[in-house]
Amino acid sequence: MESKTITVCVIVGILGLAAAIAGFAAEATKVKKSQGRVVDDGYERYCEYPSSPAMGFAIGATVALVLARSIITSASGGCCSCCQTIPNLPAFARVCVVISWITTSVAVILFIAGAKLSTQKSLEMEVNGVYYCYTIRPGVFVGAGVMGLVGVLLAIAYYLFYVSAKNGTAKASGVERELEAPPVTDVKKPPVASRKH
């Protein structure tokens, strides 16, 4: 395996793992329902939340996923690489890249939505008329982290298939060129004898 291929896989893998870890960290540090406090200042009711690094983790995970997706996309021929006709590229590789795009996109949307909702200070009212502070549902950040990691792993799998198919095509075209080349003969022509008169 070439050093470029290994480098791309390692960098993208680290970014995917970082996004997953950030998702778990955001889930662990997000504001819980019991931590929100309803404040009534006489004019309106609003929520006060303790400070939480969940939003920072979510943004960091989003950046890591976007970087990983950008690196793998540029290394494997651009955005429409799955639509290109590449000989020897298995159909499974195309499935990997499509699912990778979907899972990565959903993960990024969940991270952004979670980051936005973690700063929201809205109230919700229960059936019995009691107000409580809105918090993000459990599992949003964890789900985003897992989906992001799966998307990155599928992108790496596609990239390895892509590199293998490209190398196979290059080797095959080199063999064809050798076969098409005219044979080289190293036969020495006999010297022409000069006629004496």
GROMACS .gro file of C-alpha atoms in nm:
model
  197
    1MET     CA    1   0.000   0.000   0.000
    2GLU     CA    2   0.131   0.344  -0.090
    3SER     CA    3   0.224   0.591   0.181
    4LYS     CA    4  -0.035   0.842   0.050
    5THR     CA    5  -0.314   0.585   0.092
    6ILE     CA    6  -0.202   0.500   0.445
    7THR     CA    7  -0.176   0.870   0.538
    8VAL     CA    8  -0.525   0.949   0.409
    9CYS     CA    9  -0.676   0.649   0.592
   10VAL     CA   10  -0.501   0.734   0.920
   11ILE     CA   11  -0.595   1.105   0.912
   12VAL     CA   12  -0.957   1.038   0.817
   13GLY     CA   13  -0.982   0.759   1.075
   14ILE     CA   14  -0.850   0.987   1.350
   15LEU     CA   15  -1.099   1.259   1.252
   16GLY     CA   16  -1.387   1.009   1.258
   17LEU     CA   17  -1.281   0.876   1.597
   18ALA     CA   18  -1.247   1.232   1.729
   19ALA     CA   19  -1.602   1.310   1.610
   20ALA     CA   20  -1.737   1.000   1.787
   21ILE     CA   21  -1.553   1.083   2.110
   22ALA     CA   22  -1.679   1.442   2.092
   23GLY     CA   23  -2.033   1.309   2.046
   24PHE     CA   24  -2.006   1.097   2.361
   25ALA     CA   25  -1.848   1.391   2.548
   26ALA     CA   26  -2.129   1.624   2.436
   27GLU     CA   27  -2.387   1.371   2.554
   28ALA     CA   28  -2.216   1.339   2.892
   29THR     CA   29  -2.183   1.716   2.947
   30LYS     CA   30  -2.515   1.840   2.805
   31VAL     CA   31  -2.758   2.013   3.039
   32LYS     CA   32  -2.995   1.769   3.207
   33LYS     CA   33  -3.363   1.838   3.263
   34SER     CA   34  -3.308   1.865   3.637
   35GLN     CA   35  -3.040   2.135   3.590
   36GLY     CA   36  -3.264   2.387   3.413
   37ARG     CA   37  -3.427   2.645   3.638
   38VAL     CA   38  -3.746   2.835   3.550
   39VAL     CA   39  -3.713   3.205   3.634
   40ASP     CA   40  -4.014   3.436   3.661
   41ASP     CA   41  -3.910   3.800   3.669
   42GLY     CA   42  -4.266   3.935   3.678
   43TYR     CA   43  -4.279   4.009   3.303
   44GLU     CA   44  -4.193   3.673   3.154
   45ARG     CA   45  -4.080   3.326   3.236
   46TYR     CA   46  -3.752   3.194   3.098
   47CYS     CA   47  -3.497   2.925   3.168
   48GLU     CA   48  -3.155   2.952   3.321
   49TYR     CA   49  -2.907   2.679   3.244
   50PRO     CA   50  -2.564   2.611   3.391
   51SER     CA   51  -2.280   2.651   3.144
   52SER     CA   52  -2.201   2.337   2.948
   53PRO     CA   53  -1.926   2.248   2.698
   54ALA     CA   54  -2.172   2.031   2.496
   55MET     CA   55  -2.210   2.294   2.227
   56GLY     CA   56  -1.832   2.317   2.181
   57PHE     CA   57  -1.802   1.939   2.155
   58ALA     CA   58  -2.083   1.930   1.898
   59ILE     CA   59  -1.921   2.201   1.685
   60GLY     CA   60  -1.582   2.028   1.711
   61ALA     CA   61  -1.737   1.699   1.599
   62THR     CA   62  -1.904   1.873   1.305
   63VAL     CA   63  -1.574   2.027   1.195
   64ALA     CA   64  -1.397   1.689   1.226
   65LEU     CA   65  -1.662   1.517   1.011
   66VAL     CA   66  -1.659   1.788   0.745
   67LEU     CA   67  -1.277   1.773   0.729
   68ALA     CA   68  -1.279   1.392   0.706
   69ARG     CA   69  -1.540   1.403   0.429
   70SER     CA   70  -1.345   1.671   0.239
   71ILE     CA   71  -1.016   1.478   0.258
   72ILE     CA   72  -1.166   1.148   0.146
   73THR     CA   73  -1.365   1.314  -0.133
   74SER     CA   74  -1.067   1.500  -0.275
   75ALA     CA   75  -0.846   1.189  -0.247
   76SER     CA   76  -1.096   0.971  -0.431
   77GLY     CA   77  -1.170   1.181  -0.735
   78GLY     CA   78  -1.419   1.446  -0.621
   79CYS     CA   79  -1.786   1.461  -0.530
   80CYS     CA   80  -1.912   1.252  -0.821
   81SER     CA   81  -1.655   0.974  -0.792
   82CYS     CA   82  -1.931   0.721  -0.728
   83CYS     CA   83  -2.084   0.810  -1.066
   84GLN     CA   84  -1.758   0.776  -1.262
   85THR     CA   85  -1.697   0.467  -1.470
   86ILE     CA   86  -1.401   0.302  -1.302
   87PRO     CA   87  -1.316  -0.047  -1.427
   88ASN     CA   88  -1.275  -0.315  -1.156
   89LEU     CA   89  -1.460  -0.104  -0.894
   90PRO     CA   90  -1.703  -0.341  -0.719
   91ALA     CA   91  -2.069  -0.243  -0.675
   92PHE     CA   92  -2.022  -0.281  -0.297
   93ALA     CA   93  -1.780   0.015  -0.307
   94ARG     CA   94  -2.049   0.237  -0.461
   95VAL     CA   95  -2.293   0.127  -0.190
   96CYS     CA   96  -2.031   0.215   0.074
   97VAL     CA   97  -1.982   0.568  -0.059
   98VAL     CA   98  -2.356   0.640  -0.088
   99ILE     CA   99  -2.430   0.516   0.266
  100SER     CA  100  -2.122   0.705   0.387
  101TRP     CA  101  -2.255   1.033   0.245
  102ILE     CA  102  -2.599   0.975   0.401
  103THR     CA  103  -2.473   0.880   0.749
  104THR     CA  104  -2.217   1.161   0.759
  105SER     CA  105  -2.477   1.417   0.650
  106VAL     CA  106  -2.727   1.299   0.912
  107ALA     CA  107  -2.456   1.309   1.180
  108VAL     CA  108  -2.358   1.665   1.087
  109ILE     CA  109  -2.726   1.774   1.093
  110LEU     CA  110  -2.776   1.613   1.436
  111PHE     CA  111  -2.463   1.779   1.575
  112ILE     CA  112  -2.564   2.122   1.443
  113ALA     CA  113  -2.923   2.083   1.566
  114GLY     CA  114  -2.801   1.963   1.904
  115ALA     CA  115  -2.559   2.256   1.934
  116LYS     CA  116  -2.836   2.500   1.844
  117LEU     CA  117  -3.088   2.344   2.081
  118SER     CA  118  -2.837   2.338   2.366
  119THR     CA  119  -2.841   2.720   2.365
  120GLN     CA  120  -3.220   2.749   2.347
  121LYS     CA  121  -3.382   2.890   2.658
  122SER     CA  122  -3.743   2.802   2.589
  123LEU     CA  123  -4.002   2.666   2.829
  124GLU     CA  124  -4.235   2.374   2.790
  125MET     CA  125  -4.549   2.316   2.990
  126GLU     CA  126  -4.656   1.977   3.116
  127VAL     CA  127  -5.018   1.858   3.113
  128ASN     CA  128  -5.072   1.964   3.474
  129GLY     CA  129  -4.963   2.324   3.401
  130VAL     CA  130  -4.612   2.300   3.547
  131TYR     CA  131  -4.338   2.470   3.341
  132TYR     CA  132  -4.005   2.308   3.284
  133CYS     CA  133  -3.696   2.393   3.082
  134TYR     CA  134  -3.645   2.235   2.741
  135THR     CA  135  -3.345   2.005   2.707
  136ILE     CA  136  -3.216   1.789   2.426
  137ARG     CA  137  -3.351   1.436   2.419
  138PRO     CA  138  -3.109   1.167   2.539
  139GLY     CA  139  -2.900   0.997   2.275
  140VAL     CA  140  -2.889   1.274   2.010
  141PHE     CA  141  -2.516   1.340   2.043
  142VAL     CA  142  -2.427   0.972   2.089
  143GLY     CA  143  -2.631   0.881   1.782
  144ALA     CA  144  -2.461   1.154   1.581
  145GLY     CA  145  -2.117   1.038   1.694
  146VAL     CA  146  -2.183   0.674   1.605
  147MET     CA  147  -2.332   0.766   1.266
  148GLY     CA  148  -2.037   0.992   1.193
  149LEU     CA  149  -1.789   0.716   1.275
  150VAL     CA  150  -1.978   0.464   1.060
  151GLY     CA  151  -1.984   0.716   0.774
  152VAL     CA  152  -1.609   0.771   0.800
  153LEU     CA  153  -1.533   0.397   0.813
  154LEU     CA  154  -1.747   0.337   0.503
  155ALA     CA  155  -1.571   0.626   0.328
  156ILE     CA  156  -1.232   0.469   0.407
  157ALA     CA  157  -1.357   0.134   0.272
  158TYR     CA  158  -1.466   0.305  -0.051
  159TYR     CA  159  -1.133   0.485  -0.077
  160LEU     CA  160  -0.941   0.157  -0.046
  161PHE     CA  161  -1.159  -0.003  -0.317
  162TYR     CA  162  -1.110   0.307  -0.532
  163VAL     CA  163  -0.729   0.303  -0.497
  164SER     CA  164  -0.718  -0.071  -0.566
  165ALA     CA  165  -0.932  -0.032  -0.878
  166LYS     CA  166  -0.724   0.260  -1.004
  167ASN     CA  167  -0.398   0.072  -0.948
  168GLY     CA  168  -0.541  -0.236  -1.121
  169THR     CA  169  -0.647  -0.026  -1.420
  170ALA     CA  170  -0.305   0.139  -1.441
  171LYS     CA  171  -0.126  -0.198  -1.431
  172ALA     CA  172  -0.361  -0.343  -1.693
  173SER     CA  173  -0.309  -0.049  -1.928
  174GLY     CA  174   0.070  -0.083  -1.884
  175VAL     CA  175   0.053  -0.451  -1.983
  176GLU     CA  176  -0.164  -0.364  -2.284
  177ARG     CA  177   0.087  -0.103  -2.395
  178GLU     CA  178   0.366  -0.363  -2.373
  179LEU     CA  179   0.163  -0.607  -2.581
  180GLU     CA  180   0.086  -0.344  -2.844
  181ALA     CA  181   0.447  -0.229  -2.877
  182PRO     CA  182   0.630  -0.364  -3.179
  183PRO     CA  183   0.882  -0.634  -3.097
  184VAL     CA  184   1.235  -0.516  -3.064
  185THR     CA  185   1.481  -0.729  -3.254
  186ASP     CA  186   1.844  -0.713  -3.182
  187VAL     CA  187   1.953  -0.910  -3.480
  188LYS     CA  188   2.261  -0.773  -3.648
  189LYS     CA  189   2.245  -0.752  -4.022
  190PRO     CA  190   2.526  -0.932  -4.198
  191PRO     CA  191   2.783  -0.702  -4.345
  192VAL     CA  192   2.742  -0.633  -4.711
  193ALA     CA  193   3.038  -0.777  -4.896
  194SER     CA  194   3.192  -0.536  -5.136
  195ARG     CA  195   3.224  -0.668  -5.488
  196LYS     CA  196   3.567  -0.658  -5.642
  197HIS     CA  197   3.601  -0.582  -6.010
   0.00000   0.00000   0.00000
